[in-house]
Coordinates of C-alpha atoms in Angstrom, one line a residue:
Chain A
M245 CA 31.9 61.2 86.3
I246 CA 33.8 61.3 89.5
R247 CA 32.0 60.6 92.8
I248 CA 33.7 60.8 96.2
Q249 CA 31.8 59.4 99.2
H250 CA 32.5 59.7 102.9
L251 CA 36.2 60.1 102.2
S252 CA 38.3 60.3 105.3
K253 CA 41.9 60.5 106.1
T254 CA 43.6 61.0 109.4
F255 CA 47.4 61.2 109.9
N256 CA 49.3 59.9 112.8
P257 CA 46.0 58.4 114.3
G258 CA 46.4 57.5 118.0
T259 CA 49.3 59.8 118.6
I260 CA 49.7 63.3 119.9
N261 CA 50.2 64.5 116.4
E262 CA 47.0 63.0 115.2
K263 CA 45.5 65.1 112.5
P264 CA 42.1 64.6 110.7
A265 CA 43.2 65.8 107.2
L266 CA 39.9 64.8 105.5
Q267 CA 36.7 64.4 107.2
D268 CA 33.8 62.7 105.5
I269 CA 34.2 64.4 102.3
D270 CA 31.5 64.0 99.8
L271 CA 32.1 65.4 96.2
E272 CA 30.7 64.9 92.7
L273 CA 32.2 66.1 89.6
N274 CA 30.5 66.2 86.2
R275 CA 31.8 65.7 82.8
G276 CA 33.7 68.9 81.4
D277 CA 33.9 70.4 85.0
F278 CA 36.8 72.6 85.9
V279 CA 36.8 72.9 89.6
T280 CA 39.2 75.2 91.4
V281 CA 40.1 74.4 95.0
I282 CA 41.1 76.9 97.5
G283 CA 41.8 76.8 101.4
G284 CA 44.4 77.6 103.9
N285 CA 47.5 75.6 104.7
G286 CA 46.4 72.3 106.2
A287 CA 42.9 72.6 104.8
G288 CA 43.2 69.2 103.2
K289 CA 43.5 70.2 99.6
S290 CA 46.6 68.3 98.7
T291 CA 45.5 65.2 100.8
L292 CA 42.4 65.2 98.8
M293 CA 44.3 65.1 95.5
N294 CA 46.8 62.5 97.1
C295 CA 43.9 60.3 98.1
I296 CA 42.3 60.5 94.6
S297 CA 45.5 59.7 92.9
G298 CA 46.3 56.9 95.1
V299 CA 49.6 58.4 96.6
I300 CA 48.2 57.9 100.1
P301 CA 45.5 55.4 100.9
A302 CA 42.2 56.7 102.3
D303 CA 41.2 55.4 105.7
C304 CA 37.6 55.0 104.6
G305 CA 35.1 56.2 101.7
T306 CA 35.0 55.4 98.2
I307 CA 36.2 57.0 95.1
L308 CA 34.3 56.2 91.8
L309 CA 35.7 57.3 88.5
D310 CA 33.2 56.9 85.6
G311 CA 31.4 54.4 87.8
K312 CA 34.6 52.3 88.4
D313 CA 35.7 51.9 92.1
I314 CA 39.3 53.0 92.2
T315 CA 39.6 53.3 96.0
R316 CA 41.9 50.2 96.4
L317 CA 43.9 50.5 92.9
P318 CA 47.6 51.3 93.3
E319 CA 48.9 54.6 92.3
H320 CA 50.2 53.6 88.9
K321 CA 47.0 51.9 87.9
R322 CA 45.0 54.9 88.6
S323 CA 47.3 57.1 86.7
L324 CA 45.8 55.4 83.5
Y325 CA 42.7 57.5 84.1
I326 CA 44.3 60.4 85.8
G327 CA 46.7 63.1 84.7
R328 CA 48.7 64.9 87.2
V329 CA 51.0 68.0 87.4
F330 CA 52.8 68.6 90.6
Q331 CA 53.7 71.9 92.3
D332 CA 57.6 71.1 91.9
P333 CA 58.4 71.4 88.2
L334 CA 61.2 68.7 88.8
K335 CA 58.6 66.1 89.7
G336 CA 56.8 66.0 86.4
T337 CA 59.5 64.8 84.0
A338 CA 62.6 62.6 83.7
F339 CA 65.3 65.2 83.6
D340 CA 68.0 63.0 82.2
M341 CA 65.9 62.1 79.2
T342 CA 65.1 64.2 76.1
I343 CA 61.8 65.9 75.6
E344 CA 60.6 63.4 73.1
Q345 CA 61.5 60.4 75.3
N346 CA 59.5 62.0 78.1
L347 CA 56.6 62.4 75.7
A348 CA 57.0 58.9 74.5
I349 CA 56.6 57.7 78.1
A350 CA 53.5 59.8 78.6
F351 CA 52.1 58.6 75.4
A352 CA 52.5 54.8 76.2
K353 CA 50.4 55.2 79.2
G354 CA 47.9 52.2 79.2
K355 CA 49.8 50.6 76.4
S356 CA 52.1 47.6 76.9
H357 CA 55.6 48.4 78.0
G358 CA 57.7 45.9 76.0
F359 CA 60.5 45.8 73.5
Q360 CA 59.0 47.8 70.9
P361 CA 61.0 50.9 70.0
G362 CA 60.8 53.6 72.7
I363 CA 59.7 56.2 70.0
S364 CA 58.4 55.7 66.6
K365 CA 58.9 57.9 63.6
K366 CA 55.1 58.5 63.5
E367 CA 54.9 59.4 67.2
R368 CA 57.8 61.8 66.7
E369 CA 55.9 63.7 64.1
L370 CA 52.9 63.7 66.1
F371 CA 54.6 65.1 69.3
R372 CA 56.2 67.8 67.1
E373 CA 52.9 68.8 65.7
K374 CA 51.2 68.9 69.0
L375 CA 54.1 70.6 70.9
A376 CA 53.7 73.5 68.6
L377 CA 50.4 74.1 70.6
L378 CA 52.3 75.2 73.6
D379 CA 53.9 78.0 71.6
M380 CA 57.2 77.7 73.5
G381 CA 59.4 76.5 70.6
L382 CA 59.7 73.1 72.3
E383 CA 58.8 71.4 69.0
D384 CA 62.3 72.3 67.7
R385 CA 64.2 71.3 70.9
M386 CA 62.7 67.6 71.1
T387 CA 66.0 65.9 71.3
Q388 CA 67.3 68.1 74.1
K389 CA 67.3 66.8 77.5
V390 CA 64.7 68.1 79.9
S391 CA 67.3 69.3 82.4
L392 CA 68.0 72.2 80.0
L393 CA 64.3 73.6 80.2
S394 CA 63.2 76.3 82.6
G395 CA 60.7 75.6 85.3
G396 CA 57.8 77.1 83.2
Q397 CA 58.7 75.1 80.1
R398 CA 58.8 71.9 82.2
Q399 CA 55.4 72.7 83.9
A400 CA 53.9 73.3 80.4
L401 CA 55.6 70.0 79.2
T402 CA 54.1 68.2 82.2
L403 CA 50.7 69.6 81.6
F404 CA 50.9 68.5 78.0
M405 CA 52.0 65.0 79.0
A406 CA 49.3 64.8 81.5
I407 CA 46.5 65.3 78.8
L408 CA 48.4 63.6 75.9
V409 CA 46.4 60.4 76.4
K410 CA 43.2 61.9 77.4
P411 CA 42.7 61.2 81.0
V412 CA 39.3 61.2 82.7
L413 CA 40.5 63.4 85.5
L414 CA 43.2 66.1 85.5
L415 CA 44.7 66.9 88.9
L416 CA 46.7 70.1 89.2
D417 CA 48.3 70.6 92.5
E418 CA 49.3 74.3 92.6
H419 CA 51.2 73.8 89.4
T420 CA 52.0 77.4 88.9
A421 CA 53.1 78.2 92.4
A422 CA 56.7 77.8 91.8
L423 CA 56.7 79.9 88.5
D424 CA 57.3 83.6 87.9
P425 CA 54.0 85.6 87.3
A426 CA 54.4 85.8 83.5
T427 CA 55.3 82.0 83.2
A428 CA 52.5 81.3 85.6
K429 CA 49.9 83.3 83.5
K430 CA 51.2 81.3 80.3
V431 CA 50.8 77.9 82.0
L432 CA 47.4 78.9 83.3
E433 CA 46.4 79.9 79.8
L434 CA 47.5 76.4 78.6
T435 CA 45.5 75.0 81.5
D436 CA 42.3 76.8 80.4
L437 CA 42.9 75.6 76.9
F438 CA 43.2 71.9 77.7
A439 CA 40.6 71.9 80.4
E440 CA 38.1 72.9 77.7
S441 CA 38.1 69.1 76.7
P442 CA 34.4 68.1 77.3
D443 CA 35.2 64.5 78.3
M444 CA 37.6 65.4 81.0
C445 CA 37.1 67.1 84.4
T446 CA 39.8 69.2 86.2
L447 CA 40.6 69.8 89.6
M448 CA 43.0 72.6 90.3
I449 CA 44.4 73.6 93.6
T450 CA 45.4 77.2 93.8
H451 CA 46.6 79.7 96.6
N452 CA 45.5 82.5 94.2
M453 CA 42.0 83.4 95.1
S454 CA 41.4 85.7 91.9
D455 CA 42.7 82.8 89.8
A456 CA 40.5 80.5 91.7
L457 CA 37.4 82.7 90.6
S458 CA 38.5 83.6 87.1
H459 CA 39.3 80.1 86.0
G460 CA 37.1 77.1 85.6
N461 CA 33.4 76.9 86.1
R462 CA 33.2 75.9 89.8
T463 CA 35.1 76.7 93.1
I464 CA 35.5 74.7 96.2
L465 CA 36.8 76.1 99.5
M466 CA 38.2 73.6 101.9
N467 CA 38.7 74.2 105.8
D468 CA 39.7 71.6 108.4
G469 CA 39.3 68.7 106.1
R470 CA 35.9 69.6 105.0
I471 CA 34.4 71.3 102.0
A472 CA 33.2 74.6 103.4
M473 CA 31.9 76.2 100.2
D474 CA 31.0 74.9 96.9
I475 CA 29.8 77.6 94.3
C476 CA 29.0 77.6 90.6
G477 CA 27.1 79.4 88.1
E478 CA 25.6 82.9 88.9
E479 CA 26.6 82.7 92.7
R480 CA 30.1 82.2 91.6
D481 CA 30.1 85.0 89.0
A482 CA 29.0 87.3 91.6
M483 CA 31.6 86.4 93.9
T484 CA 34.6 88.6 94.5
V485 CA 37.9 88.0 96.2
E486 CA 36.9 90.5 98.9
S487 CA 33.6 89.0 99.5
L488 CA 35.3 85.5 99.7
I489 CA 37.6 86.8 102.4
E490 CA 34.7 88.5 104.3
A491 CA 32.4 85.6 104.0
F492 CA 34.9 83.0 105.4
D493 CA 37.3 85.1 107.5
I494 CA 40.3 83.6 105.8
K495 CA 43.4 84.4 107.9
N496 CA 46.0 83.3 105.4
D497 CA 48.4 85.9 104.0
R498 CA 49.4 83.6 101.3
M499 CA 45.9 83.5 99.9
L500 CA 45.5 87.2 99.8
L501 CA 48.2 87.6 97.4
K502 CA 46.7 88.2 93.9
Chain B
M106 CA 108.1 48.5 82.1
M107 CA 105.2 46.4 81.4
S108 CA 105.5 43.6 78.9
F109 CA 103.3 43.4 75.9
S110 CA 101.7 40.2 77.1
A111 CA 101.0 41.9 80.4
V112 CA 99.3 44.7 78.5
I113 CA 97.2 42.2 76.5
G114 CA 96.2 40.4 79.8
S115 CA 95.0 43.5 81.4
V116 CA 92.8 44.4 78.3
E117 CA 91.3 40.9 78.2
L118 CA 90.6 41.2 81.9
G119 CA 89.3 44.8 81.5
L120 CA 86.9 43.6 78.7
I121 CA 85.5 41.1 81.0
Y122 CA 85.2 43.5 84.1
A123 CA 83.5 45.9 81.5
I124 CA 80.3 43.7 81.6
L125 CA 80.4 44.0 85.3
A126 CA 80.9 47.7 85.2
L127 CA 77.8 48.0 82.8
G128 CA 75.8 46.3 85.5
V129 CA 77.1 48.8 88.0
F130 CA 76.4 51.6 85.6
L131 CA 72.8 50.4 85.4
S132 CA 72.2 50.2 89.2
Y133 CA 74.3 53.4 90.1
R134 CA 73.8 55.6 87.2
T135 CA 70.4 54.6 85.6
L136 CA 68.6 53.6 88.7
N137 CA 70.4 55.8 91.0
T138 CA 71.1 53.4 93.8
A139 CA 74.4 52.1 95.2
D140 CA 74.0 48.3 95.0
L141 CA 76.3 46.2 97.0
T142 CA 74.9 42.9 96.0
V143 CA 77.6 43.0 93.3
D144 CA 80.5 41.7 95.6
G145 CA 78.3 38.5 96.1
S146 CA 76.6 38.1 92.8
V147 CA 79.8 38.2 90.9
V148 CA 81.1 35.2 92.9
T149 CA 77.6 33.5 92.3
G150 CA 78.0 33.8 88.7
A151 CA 81.6 32.4 88.8
A152 CA 80.6 29.6 91.0
V153 CA 77.6 28.6 89.0
S154 CA 79.5 28.9 85.7
A155 CA 82.4 27.0 87.0
M156 CA 80.4 24.3 88.7
L157 CA 78.4 23.7 85.6
C158 CA 81.4 23.6 83.4
S159 CA 83.1 21.1 85.6
I160 CA 80.0 18.8 85.5
G161 CA 80.1 18.9 81.6
V162 CA 77.4 21.6 80.9
H163 CA 78.3 23.7 77.9
P164 CA 80.3 26.7 78.9
L165 CA 77.8 28.9 76.9
A166 CA 74.9 27.5 78.6
S167 CA 76.7 27.9 82.0
L168 CA 76.9 31.6 81.3
L169 CA 73.2 32.0 80.8
V170 CA 72.7 30.2 84.2
A171 CA 75.2 32.6 85.8
F172 CA 73.3 35.4 84.4
A173 CA 70.0 34.2 85.7
A174 CA 71.6 33.4 89.2
G175 CA 73.1 37.0 89.4
A176 CA 69.5 38.4 88.2
C177 CA 67.9 36.4 91.1
A178 CA 70.3 37.8 93.6
G179 CA 69.6 41.4 92.4
A180 CA 65.8 40.9 92.4
I181 CA 66.0 39.7 96.1
T182 CA 67.9 42.9 97.0
S183 CA 65.2 45.0 95.4
L184 CA 62.5 42.9 97.0
L185 CA 64.0 43.6 100.4
N186 CA 64.1 47.2 99.7
I187 CA 60.6 47.6 98.2
K188 CA 58.6 45.0 100.2
L189 CA 60.3 45.1 103.6
K190 CA 61.3 48.7 103.3
I191 CA 64.9 48.0 104.2
E192 CA 67.3 50.7 102.9
P193 CA 68.8 49.9 99.5
L194 CA 72.4 49.9 100.8
L195 CA 71.7 47.6 103.7
S196 CA 69.5 45.3 101.5
G197 CA 72.6 44.9 99.2
I198 CA 74.8 44.2 102.3
L199 CA 72.4 41.6 103.3
V200 CA 72.1 39.7 100.2
M201 CA 75.9 39.9 99.7
L202 CA 76.4 38.4 103.1
G203 CA 73.8 35.5 102.4
L204 CA 75.4 34.8 99.0
Y205 CA 78.6 34.0 100.7
S206 CA 77.2 30.7 102.2
I207 CA 75.1 30.1 98.9
N208 CA 78.2 30.5 96.9
M209 CA 80.1 27.9 99.2
H210 CA 77.1 25.5 98.6
I211 CA 77.4 26.0 94.9
M212 CA 81.0 25.2 94.9
G213 CA 80.5 22.1 97.0
N214 CA 81.7 23.6 100.2
R215 CA 85.1 24.4 98.7
A216 CA 86.6 27.8 98.8
N217 CA 87.7 27.3 95.1
L218 CA 86.9 25.4 92.1
A219 CA 89.6 24.8 89.4
L220 CA 88.6 24.2 85.8
L221 CA 91.9 22.7 84.7
K222 CA 90.4 19.7 83.0
S223 CA 87.0 21.1 82.2
P224 CA 86.3 22.9 79.0
T225 CA 85.7 26.6 79.0
L226 CA 84.7 29.0 76.2
Y227 CA 88.3 30.3 76.0
K228 CA 89.7 26.8 75.7
I229 CA 87.1 26.0 73.1
V230 CA 87.9 29.0 70.9
E231 CA 91.5 28.7 71.4
S232 CA 91.5 25.1 70.0
A233 CA 89.1 26.1 67.2
L234 CA 91.6 28.8 66.1
P235 CA 95.0 27.1 66.0
G236 CA 97.7 29.7 65.3
F237 CA 95.6 32.7 66.5
D238 CA 97.3 34.2 69.6
H239 CA 94.5 36.5 70.8
S240 CA 91.5 34.1 71.1
A241 CA 91.0 35.3 74.6
L242 CA 90.8 38.9 73.3
L243 CA 88.4 37.8 70.7
V244 CA 86.1 36.1 73.1
S245 CA 85.9 38.8 75.6
G246 CA 85.8 41.5 73.0
L247 CA 82.9 39.8 71.1
F248 CA 81.0 39.1 74.3
L249 CA 81.3 42.6 75.4
A250 CA 80.3 44.1 71.9
I251 CA 77.2 41.9 71.9
I252 CA 76.3 43.1 75.4
V253 CA 76.9 46.9 74.8
I254 CA 74.9 46.8 71.7
G255 CA 72.0 44.7 73.2
F256 CA 72.0 46.8 76.3
Y257 CA 71.8 49.8 74.3
L258 CA 69.1 48.7 72.1
F259 CA 67.1 47.7 75.2
L260 CA 67.5 51.1 76.8
N261 CA 65.8 52.4 73.7
T262 CA 62.7 50.2 73.9
R263 CA 59.7 51.3 75.5
L264 CA 60.6 49.2 78.6
G265 CA 64.1 50.6 78.5
Y266 CA 62.6 54.2 78.6
C267 CA 60.5 53.3 81.7
L268 CA 63.6 51.8 83.4
R269 CA 65.6 54.9 82.8
A270 CA 62.8 57.2 83.8
T271 CA 62.4 55.4 87.1
G272 CA 65.9 56.2 88.2
D273 CA 65.3 59.9 87.1
N274 CA 61.9 60.5 88.6
E275 CA 59.7 57.8 90.4
Y276 CA 56.7 60.2 90.6
M277 CA 56.6 60.9 86.9
V278 CA 56.9 57.2 86.2
R279 CA 54.0 56.4 88.6
A280 CA 52.0 59.3 87.1
S281 CA 52.6 57.8 83.8
G282 CA 50.9 54.5 84.8
I283 CA 54.1 52.6 85.2
N284 CA 54.7 50.3 88.3
S285 CA 58.0 51.9 89.5
N286 CA 58.6 48.9 91.8
A287 CA 58.5 46.5 89.1
M288 CA 61.0 48.7 87.1
K289 CA 63.4 48.8 90.2
I290 CA 63.2 45.0 90.4
L291 CA 63.9 44.5 86.7
G292 CA 66.7 47.0 86.8
L293 CA 68.6 45.5 89.7
A294 CA 67.9 42.1 88.3
M295 CA 69.4 43.1 85.1
A296 CA 72.3 44.8 86.6
N297 CA 73.3 41.8 88.7
G298 CA 72.6 39.6 85.8
F299 CA 75.5 41.4 84.1
V300 CA 77.5 41.0 87.1
G301 CA 76.9 37.3 87.3
L302 CA 77.7 36.8 83.6
A303 CA 80.9 38.7 84.1
G304 CA 81.8 36.5 87.1
G305 CA 81.0 33.4 85.0
L306 CA 83.2 34.6 82.1
L307 CA 85.9 35.5 84.5
A308 CA 85.9 32.0 86.0
Q309 CA 86.2 30.6 82.6
Y310 CA 88.9 33.0 81.6
Q311 CA 91.2 32.2 84.6
S312 CA 90.1 28.7 84.9
Y313 CA 89.0 28.9 88.5
A314 CA 86.3 30.4 90.8
E315 CA 87.2 31.4 94.2
I316 CA 84.9 32.5 97.2
G317 CA 86.9 35.7 97.8
M318 CA 87.0 37.0 94.3
G319 CA 84.2 39.5 94.8
T320 CA 85.5 41.5 97.6
G321 CA 85.5 45.3 96.8
I322 CA 84.2 44.3 93.2
V323 CA 81.6 46.9 93.4
V324 CA 84.2 49.7 93.9
I325 CA 86.2 48.4 90.8
G326 CA 82.9 48.7 88.8
L327 CA 82.3 52.2 90.1
A328 CA 85.9 53.2 89.3
S329 CA 85.5 51.9 85.8
V330 CA 82.2 54.0 85.3
I331 CA 83.7 57.0 86.9
I332 CA 86.9 57.0 85.0
G333 CA 85.3 56.4 81.6
E334 CA 82.7 59.2 82.1
T335 CA 85.4 61.6 83.3
I336 CA 87.5 61.0 80.3
F337 CA 84.7 61.2 77.9
E338 CA 83.3 64.3 79.5
F339 CA 86.6 65.9 78.9
F340 CA 85.9 65.9 75.3
A341 CA 82.2 66.7 75.2
K342 CA 79.7 68.3 77.6
S343 CA 76.9 65.8 77.0
I344 CA 77.7 62.4 75.9
P345 CA 75.0 60.2 73.9
L346 CA 74.0 57.1 75.6
L347 CA 75.9 54.6 73.3
L348 CA 79.1 56.5 74.0
R349 CA 78.4 56.6 77.7
L350 CA 78.2 52.7 77.5
V351 CA 81.4 52.6 75.6
A352 CA 83.0 55.0 78.2
V353 CA 82.4 52.5 80.9
C354 CA 84.1 49.9 79.0
V355 CA 87.0 52.0 78.2
G356 CA 87.1 53.0 81.9
S357 CA 87.2 49.3 82.8
V358 CA 90.1 48.6 80.6
L359 CA 91.8 51.6 81.7
Y360 CA 91.5 50.8 85.2
R361 CA 93.0 47.2 84.6
L362 CA 95.9 48.8 82.8
A363 CA 96.6 51.2 85.7
I364 CA 96.6 48.5 88.2
A365 CA 99.0 46.3 86.0
F366 CA 101.2 49.3 85.4
A367 CA 101.3 49.9 89.2
I368 CA 102.1 46.4 90.1
S369 CA 104.9 46.1 87.4
A370 CA 106.3 49.4 88.9
G371 CA 106.7 47.7 92.1
M372 CA 103.4 48.2 94.0
P373 CA 102.7 45.3 96.2
A374 CA 99.7 43.3 95.1
N375 CA 98.0 43.6 98.5
D376 CA 97.9 47.4 98.2
M377 CA 95.6 47.2 95.1
K378 CA 92.3 47.4 97.1
L379 CA 93.6 50.5 99.0
I380 CA 94.6 52.1 95.7
S381 CA 91.1 51.3 94.2
A382 CA 89.4 52.7 97.2
L383 CA 91.4 55.8 96.8
I384 CA 90.7 56.2 93.1
V385 CA 87.1 55.9 93.7
T386 CA 87.2 58.3 96.6
V387 CA 88.9 60.9 94.6
A388 CA 86.7 60.3 91.5
L389 CA 83.5 60.7 93.5
S390 CA 84.7 63.9 95.1
V391 CA 85.4 65.7 92.1
G392 CA 82.7 68.2 92.7
P393 CA 83.7 69.3 96.2
L394 CA 87.5 69.0 95.3
K395 CA 86.9 71.4 92.2
A396 CA 85.1 73.9 94.5
W397 CA 87.8 73.8 97.0
G398 CA 90.4 74.3 94.3
R399 CA 88.6 77.3 92.9
Q400 CA 88.3 78.9 96.4
L401 CA 92.1 78.3 97.1
L402 CA 93.1 79.5 93.7
G403 CA 90.6 82.4 93.8
S404 CA 91.8 83.9 97.2
A405 CA 95.4 83.3 96.1
F406 CA 95.3 84.8 92.6
S407 CA 92.3 86.9 92.0
K408 CA 92.6 90.5 91.8
P409 CA 89.6 92.7 92.9
S410 CA 87.5 93.5 89.9
G411 CA 86.9 97.2 88.8
K412 CA 83.7 97.3 90.6
E413 CA 85.0 95.9 93.9
A414 CA 88.0 98.2 93.6
R415 CA 85.8 101.3 93.3
Q416 CA 84.0 100.3 96.4

């Protein structure tokens, strides 16, 4: 499904600020996997995602998506196979455009961007029907600008846009970190719902260790640009937040917050 | 007092400048970049159109070439920014500077080019409609109407959506599989295409092109955009896209009227650019000015509320 081999990235090489962010990462995700990624600040979680999505080029290594080598593809071409939700709710949507226009852009992924109408009647009906899944009343506000939505609504909309045209891989970079607990819970529930899709694998970075264990089917812990732990199945079921902390001596206050 | 013909003249000019203002709207509002190429590309459009008219090319065809020439200038500015990582503002300045020489070359190394004996769109329509006094108004108005409608329709195509989203949020655009750089190039090319077209129409309207006609034009375009928006926002909080485009056109005409009025009231024509700069400065600083005003008024007039009084 997705196979990462020998992926490395060093920031500011040859300078006093040299920082190896990823060191020879090998990772294989299977169809339907929902992997949670944890690790302290600077462990390389976001760098890993940015290398996969093409925001930053990797120094070496290969990334294969469904057998296709995407290592050298520009970001926007990789996006055809990858759905993304960012930590910042402002990054996921075009604020000065309406909800349905945003959806139309997401829906046109991989199609030709020409002089056809931006949104058709049929698409509008489809969006309305599908938006109801979010259970946020957005289906009745489709012609409102996204700038009027709350952070949680935007994040839910971004998540919805990311999976609208069935990506092979869904990347979530702490997508609930900027939300209040109740909204974060709601967005996580939606994440669980969408991640159930058997043809897609999901990679979710989180700072919340109990979320990391209670969502998905596999958990990766990163440390110093390496994968320090990779658990699934019974081993993961038996894991608790306390034993995680004990086992890896994690000294990061933010990660302790449940 | 302004004469009726001066009012009509200002409206005619305002309608032409509105096309330019729509270009500025596209770069400044839609794409979120202040594009200074405009000062050069408007002259390029005028020079190209005037030169082609003077050698016998149909005036309408010359306008198409003026559009294309402006679009090339805009694309170069965008490429400097994207490929060579030069700041957008500086890219615009560089292209504007370079265009000066190019414009001189286009006009055959002359600082101005008169179209006294050559056909122009305005002359053609005027002679086709004998007895009709306002053919210039008709030509400019018709041109503008076609462009506003065409531009509006374009902004509502899938490509138009992508362009608008690029100005809003590049991350989202790239995450949606769209090449944001291509959108930026397209956007600036289109914006300067409009500017070039306006330049060409202007040259035909006044029957000459002149190397210095672009100085400060970008500010006039900005002024039109801001004046129009400010007035329309006075009536409604959120303005639909088509009305925003109309607002820009209204702003352009009002700007011309205001300038004509000031000149007829005795303002020296040389002060025009200073006044334009002042208008745009004030218009751009509406936010902070309002905040200061509230502070001043607040400290002078506000009474302590009940809660504060109790404390």
